[in-house]
């Protein structure tokens, strides 16, 4: 319900205008789950955040029972990774986009189906989605890049989901267009999210999230950034040439500082001096004995 809290903080008219308030309580938020306990928790969480009639349903999102098509304008998701599913029950139109058993790929196809034209999606995906070499991985990346508008990839460090999982993830941001639109893709290399990256996840001073938000809302200032910086643009043509690879490490450039070492003769002389000091010390010990 972070989305609801964000709306409350940034939209003063949300609860002052009856039509907007009714929309917030009835038709703004939707969710599905196959675990009845999670359904109860989700519904209770939404009610505690002021949503009077939450639209939480018991349903397999990937199955034929989910008929949602071009219904939503915004999808915010952290879909299950490596989830188990009955392949035979997966919706046929999702398999047409990416023929796979991998839930992280099927959910991206689902988001494309359920979004209205012009609808936006921000989904967390495991890094494998960005560079996997299977036909299924390539097909879903190609679908988003070629037939829709891929805005950005925010690479996150591997500890952001600890202690539950240590997998490296990224946020994929795109708009459903059905007619392409990808020109330049914005990449950001997040190093920290304000918490330590170990199992304790304690607050720390370093936090890239405010910088990510600021830069994403001012993309016109990002065009001249070098690939050695935290964020930069990559043209679509280069992504296509790299087999639609969307991993930031494919495009990020690393600057190496030149290290100057002393001449070999100087190093050898220092080693000799150290050895002599050791011998002198041993001789002193021997005389004491």
Short mmCIF file of C-alpha atoms in Angstrom, two decimals:
data_model
loop_
_atom_site.label_atom_id
_atom_site.label_comp_id
_atom_site.label_asym_id
_atom_site.label_seq_id
_atom_site.Cartn_x
_atom_site.Cartn_y
_atom_site.Cartn_z
CA UNK A 1 0.00 0.00 0.00
CA UNK A 2 2.98 2.33 -0.51
CA UNK A 3 1.20 3.52 -3.66
CA UNK A 4 -1.81 4.57 -1.59
CA UNK A 5 0.38 6.41 0.92
CA UNK A 6 2.16 8.18 -1.93
CA UNK A 7 -1.17 9.34 -3.36
CA UNK A 8 -2.28 10.65 0.03
CA UNK A 9 0.92 12.64 0.44
CA UNK A 10 0.95 14.11 -3.06
CA UNK A 11 -2.71 14.50 -4.05
CA UNK A 12 -4.67 16.82 -1.78
CA UNK A 13 -7.88 16.39 -3.80
CA UNK A 14 -7.95 12.60 -3.46
CA UNK A 15 -10.24 12.61 -0.42
CA UNK A 16 -11.79 16.04 -0.92
CA UNK A 17 -13.58 15.25 -4.19
CA UNK A 18 -16.26 12.57 -3.93
CA UNK A 19 -15.59 11.02 -7.36
CA UNK A 20 -11.88 10.62 -6.63
CA UNK A 21 -12.54 9.20 -3.18
CA UNK A 22 -15.02 6.65 -4.59
CA UNK A 23 -12.47 5.65 -7.22
CA UNK A 24 -9.80 5.21 -4.54
CA UNK A 25 -12.07 2.98 -2.45
CA UNK A 26 -13.56 0.90 -5.26
CA UNK A 27 -11.70 0.83 -8.56
CA UNK A 28 -8.10 1.92 -8.06
CA UNK A 29 -6.38 -1.12 -6.53
CA UNK A 30 -6.59 -4.75 -7.65
CA UNK A 31 -4.72 -7.89 -6.65
CA UNK A 32 -4.75 -11.69 -7.00
CA UNK A 33 -3.26 -14.47 -4.92
CA UNK A 34 -3.49 -18.25 -4.58
CA UNK A 35 -2.79 -18.30 -0.84
CA UNK A 36 -5.89 -17.59 1.25
CA UNK A 37 -3.81 -16.39 4.20
CA UNK A 38 -2.05 -13.86 1.98
CA UNK A 39 -5.44 -12.78 0.64
CA UNK A 40 -6.62 -12.01 4.16
CA UNK A 41 -3.41 -10.17 5.01
CA UNK A 42 -3.58 -8.17 1.78
CA UNK A 43 -7.22 -7.22 2.26
CA UNK A 44 -6.61 -6.24 5.89
CA UNK A 45 -3.56 -4.17 4.91
CA UNK A 46 -5.57 -2.25 2.32
CA UNK A 47 -8.43 -1.63 4.72
CA UNK A 48 -6.01 -0.36 7.36
CA UNK A 49 -4.71 2.10 4.75
CA UNK A 50 -8.19 3.46 4.10
CA UNK A 51 -9.35 1.37 1.14
CA UNK A 52 -12.90 0.50 2.10
CA UNK A 53 -13.60 -2.24 -0.46
CA UNK A 54 -10.34 -3.84 -1.64
CA UNK A 55 -10.44 -5.83 -4.89
CA UNK A 56 -8.42 -8.84 -3.74
CA UNK A 57 -9.36 -12.11 -5.44
CA UNK A 58 -8.43 -15.76 -5.04
CA UNK A 59 -7.10 -16.49 -8.51
CA UNK A 60 -4.09 -17.86 -10.37
CA UNK A 61 -2.92 -14.79 -12.28
CA UNK A 62 -1.22 -16.84 -14.99
CA UNK A 63 -4.03 -19.28 -15.67
CA UNK A 64 -6.90 -19.23 -18.12
CA UNK A 65 -9.19 -18.16 -15.26
CA UNK A 66 -7.61 -14.70 -15.38
CA UNK A 67 -9.44 -12.94 -18.20
CA UNK A 68 -8.07 -9.45 -17.48
CA UNK A 69 -7.12 -7.74 -20.72
CA UNK A 70 -6.29 -4.06 -21.23
CA UNK A 71 -7.87 -3.26 -17.87
CA UNK A 72 -5.26 -1.34 -15.88
CA UNK A 73 -3.30 1.87 -16.34
CA UNK A 74 -0.52 1.09 -13.86
CA UNK A 75 1.16 -2.10 -12.68
CA UNK A 76 3.54 -2.09 -9.71
CA UNK A 77 4.80 -5.61 -9.10
CA UNK A 78 7.30 -7.86 -7.42
CA UNK A 79 6.22 -11.14 -9.05
CA UNK A 80 7.42 -14.53 -7.76
CA UNK A 81 10.78 -15.75 -9.04
CA UNK A 82 11.25 -19.41 -9.88
CA UNK A 83 7.67 -20.07 -8.88
CA UNK A 84 6.06 -23.47 -9.41
CA UNK A 85 3.13 -23.70 -11.80
CA UNK A 86 1.03 -26.14 -13.76
CA UNK A 87 2.29 -25.61 -17.31
CA UNK A 88 -0.94 -26.97 -18.82
CA UNK A 89 -3.04 -24.39 -16.97
CA UNK A 90 -1.01 -21.36 -18.12
CA UNK A 91 -2.98 -19.01 -20.34
CA UNK A 92 -2.28 -19.76 -24.00
CA UNK A 93 -1.89 -16.13 -25.02
CA UNK A 94 0.91 -15.68 -22.47
CA UNK A 95 2.79 -18.66 -23.91
CA UNK A 96 2.54 -17.08 -27.35
CA UNK A 97 4.62 -14.17 -26.08
CA UNK A 98 7.17 -16.30 -24.22
CA UNK A 99 6.94 -20.09 -24.20
CA UNK A 100 8.35 -20.98 -20.80
CA UNK A 101 7.64 -22.29 -17.31
CA UNK A 102 9.52 -19.40 -15.69
CA UNK A 103 7.08 -17.28 -13.74
CA UNK A 104 9.26 -14.16 -13.91
CA UNK A 105 8.92 -14.16 -17.71
CA UNK A 106 5.25 -15.11 -17.81
CA UNK A 107 4.33 -12.28 -15.46
CA UNK A 108 5.93 -9.73 -17.78
CA UNK A 109 3.78 -11.10 -20.60
CA UNK A 110 0.76 -10.87 -18.27
CA UNK A 111 1.48 -7.21 -17.48
CA UNK A 112 1.59 -6.41 -21.19
CA UNK A 113 -1.76 -8.12 -21.67
CA UNK A 114 -3.55 -6.52 -18.73
CA UNK A 115 -2.31 -2.95 -19.30
CA UNK A 116 -4.30 -0.50 -21.38
CA UNK A 117 -2.52 1.22 -24.27
CA UNK A 118 -0.42 3.90 -22.65
CA UNK A 119 -0.41 2.01 -19.34
CA UNK A 120 2.85 1.90 -17.39
CA UNK A 121 4.63 -0.85 -15.52
CA UNK A 122 7.41 -0.92 -12.93
CA UNK A 123 8.30 -4.52 -12.11
CA UNK A 124 11.11 -6.05 -10.10
CA UNK A 125 12.81 -8.86 -12.02
CA UNK A 126 15.76 -11.15 -11.24
CA UNK A 127 18.91 -10.28 -13.16
CA UNK A 128 18.55 -13.42 -15.27
CA UNK A 129 15.58 -11.84 -17.05
CA UNK A 130 17.90 -9.11 -18.34
CA UNK A 131 20.59 -11.30 -19.89
CA UNK A 132 19.24 -14.87 -20.10
CA UNK A 133 20.13 -16.51 -23.40
CA UNK A 134 17.15 -18.85 -23.83
CA UNK A 135 14.59 -18.16 -26.54
CA UNK A 136 12.00 -17.35 -23.87
CA UNK A 137 14.24 -14.72 -22.26
CA UNK A 138 15.11 -13.13 -25.58
CA UNK A 139 11.52 -13.12 -26.82
CA UNK A 140 10.09 -11.20 -23.86
CA UNK A 141 12.93 -8.64 -23.97
CA UNK A 142 12.48 -8.22 -27.72
CA UNK A 143 8.72 -7.83 -27.28
CA UNK A 144 9.15 -5.00 -24.79
CA UNK A 145 11.95 -3.23 -26.67
CA UNK A 146 10.51 -3.52 -30.17
CA UNK A 147 6.75 -3.36 -29.64
CA UNK A 148 6.51 -1.13 -26.57
CA UNK A 149 8.47 1.65 -24.87
CA UNK A 150 11.18 0.51 -22.45
CA UNK A 151 12.09 3.54 -20.34
CA UNK A 152 14.70 2.31 -17.90
CA UNK A 153 16.49 -0.42 -16.00
CA UNK A 154 17.46 0.23 -12.37
CA UNK A 155 20.02 -2.34 -11.25
CA UNK A 156 19.81 -3.14 -7.53
CA UNK A 157 22.43 -4.77 -5.26
CA UNK A 158 21.98 -8.39 -4.26
CA UNK A 159 21.23 -7.69 -0.60
CA UNK A 160 18.07 -5.61 -0.96
CA UNK A 161 15.79 -8.60 -0.23
CA UNK A 162 17.81 -10.12 2.59
CA UNK A 163 17.29 -12.00 4.84
CA UNK A 164 14.69 -13.67 2.59
CA UNK A 165 16.71 -13.88 -0.65
CA UNK A 166 20.13 -12.82 -1.86
CA UNK A 167 19.39 -12.78 -5.60
CA UNK A 168 20.42 -9.74 -7.63
CA UNK A 169 17.45 -7.87 -9.06
CA UNK A 170 16.51 -4.88 -11.16
CA UNK A 171 13.48 -2.68 -11.77
CA UNK A 172 12.17 -2.70 -15.32
CA UNK A 173 10.10 0.35 -16.29
CA UNK A 174 8.10 0.38 -19.51
CA UNK A 175 4.94 1.68 -21.18
CA UNK A 176 2.60 -0.48 -23.24
CA UNK A 177 2.19 1.09 -26.67
CA UNK A 178 1.74 -1.79 -29.12
CA UNK A 179 3.63 0.31 -31.65
CA UNK A 180 7.16 0.54 -30.30
CA UNK A 181 8.68 3.74 -28.99
CA UNK A 182 11.93 2.57 -27.43
CA UNK A 183 14.67 4.99 -28.44
CA UNK A 184 17.20 5.30 -25.64
CA UNK A 185 17.05 3.19 -22.47
CA UNK A 186 18.09 4.77 -19.17
CA UNK A 187 20.25 2.67 -16.84
CA UNK A 188 21.04 3.33 -13.18
CA UNK A 189 23.48 1.38 -11.04
CA UNK A 190 22.05 1.47 -7.50
CA UNK A 191 24.66 0.72 -4.83
CA UNK A 192 22.59 1.13 -1.65
CA UNK A 193 19.00 1.71 -0.60
CA UNK A 194 19.56 3.26 2.82
CA UNK A 195 19.94 -0.08 4.61
CA UNK A 196 22.89 -2.41 5.09
CA UNK A 197 23.08 -5.24 2.57
CA UNK A 198 23.52 -8.00 5.14
CA UNK A 199 20.83 -10.05 6.88
CA UNK A 200 20.33 -7.41 9.59
CA UNK A 201 19.37 -4.63 7.14
CA UNK A 202 20.25 -1.82 9.54
CA UNK A 203 19.84 1.86 8.49
CA UNK A 204 22.94 3.44 6.91
CA UNK A 205 23.65 6.95 5.68
CA UNK A 206 24.22 6.04 2.02
CA UNK A 207 21.00 5.91 -0.02
CA UNK A 208 20.72 6.13 -3.82
CA UNK A 209 16.90 6.17 -3.95
CA UNK A 210 16.45 9.98 -3.71
CA UNK A 211 19.06 10.38 -6.46
CA UNK A 212 17.28 7.80 -8.65
CA UNK A 213 13.96 9.62 -8.31
CA UNK A 214 15.56 13.00 -9.01
CA UNK A 215 17.42 11.81 -12.09
CA UNK A 216 14.48 9.85 -13.50
CA UNK A 217 12.26 12.92 -13.31
CA UNK A 218 14.93 14.99 -15.09
CA UNK A 219 16.03 12.69 -17.89
CA UNK A 220 16.87 15.63 -20.15
CA UNK A 221 19.92 16.16 -17.92
CA UNK A 222 21.04 12.55 -18.36
CA UNK A 223 21.84 12.62 -22.07
CA UNK A 224 25.47 13.69 -21.73
CA UNK A 225 26.40 11.42 -18.85
CA UNK A 226 29.32 9.07 -19.40
CA UNK A 227 29.00 5.34 -18.90
CA UNK A 228 31.42 5.53 -16.00
CA UNK A 229 28.75 7.36 -13.96
CA UNK A 230 25.90 5.87 -11.95
CA UNK A 231 23.35 6.52 -14.69
CA UNK A 232 23.50 6.83 -18.47
CA UNK A 233 21.55 6.25 -21.68
CA UNK A 234 22.06 3.39 -24.13
CA UNK A 235 20.60 3.69 -27.65
CA UNK A 236 18.17 1.01 -28.79
CA UNK A 237 20.39 0.09 -31.75
CA UNK A 238 23.19 -0.97 -29.42
CA UNK A 239 20.81 -3.06 -27.32
CA UNK A 240 19.52 -4.83 -30.43
CA UNK A 241 23.10 -5.59 -31.55
CA UNK A 242 23.72 -7.16 -28.12
CA UNK A 243 20.80 -9.59 -28.56
CA UNK A 244 18.52 -7.40 -26.42
CA UNK A 245 20.80 -7.78 -23.40
CA UNK A 246 19.54 -5.37 -20.71
CA UNK A 247 22.12 -5.99 -17.98
CA UNK A 248 23.89 -2.81 -16.92
CA UNK A 249 27.28 -4.54 -16.84
CA UNK A 250 27.07 -5.03 -20.60
CA UNK A 251 27.18 -1.26 -21.14
CA UNK A 252 28.78 0.25 -18.03
CA UNK A 253 32.40 1.34 -18.37
CA UNK A 254 34.77 1.12 -15.42
CA UNK A 255 37.57 3.57 -14.86
CA UNK A 256 40.73 2.02 -13.50
CA UNK A 257 43.17 4.19 -11.56
CA UNK A 258 46.72 3.84 -12.72
CA UNK A 259 48.96 2.49 -9.98
CA UNK A 260 52.66 3.31 -10.03
CA UNK A 261 55.01 0.82 -8.42
CA UNK A 262 58.60 1.36 -7.38
CA UNK A 263 61.35 0.08 -9.61
CA UNK A 264 62.17 -3.65 -9.17
CA UNK A 265 65.69 -2.84 -7.92
CA UNK A 266 64.24 -0.66 -5.15
CA UNK A 267 61.81 -3.40 -4.10
CA UNK A 268 64.59 -6.02 -4.08
CA UNK A 269 66.80 -3.78 -1.96
CA UNK A 270 63.98 -3.32 0.58
CA UNK A 271 63.49 -7.09 0.77
CA UNK A 272 67.19 -7.53 1.45
CA UNK A 273 67.05 -4.92 4.22
CA UNK A 274 64.06 -6.69 5.83
CA UNK A 275 65.84 -10.04 5.63
CA UNK A 276 68.92 -8.53 7.27
CA UNK A 277 66.76 -7.14 10.09
CA UNK A 278 65.28 -10.61 10.61
CA UNK A 279 68.74 -12.20 10.72
CA UNK A 280 69.99 -9.58 13.19
CA UNK A 281 66.97 -10.28 15.38
CA UNK A 282 67.60 -14.05 15.29
CA UNK A 283 71.25 -13.48 16.21
CA UNK A 284 70.22 -11.36 19.20
CA UNK A 285 67.83 -14.12 20.36
CA UNK A 286 70.51 -16.76 19.90
CA UNK A 287 72.97 -14.84 22.10
CA UNK A 288 70.29 -14.51 24.80
CA UNK A 289 69.77 -18.27 24.78
#
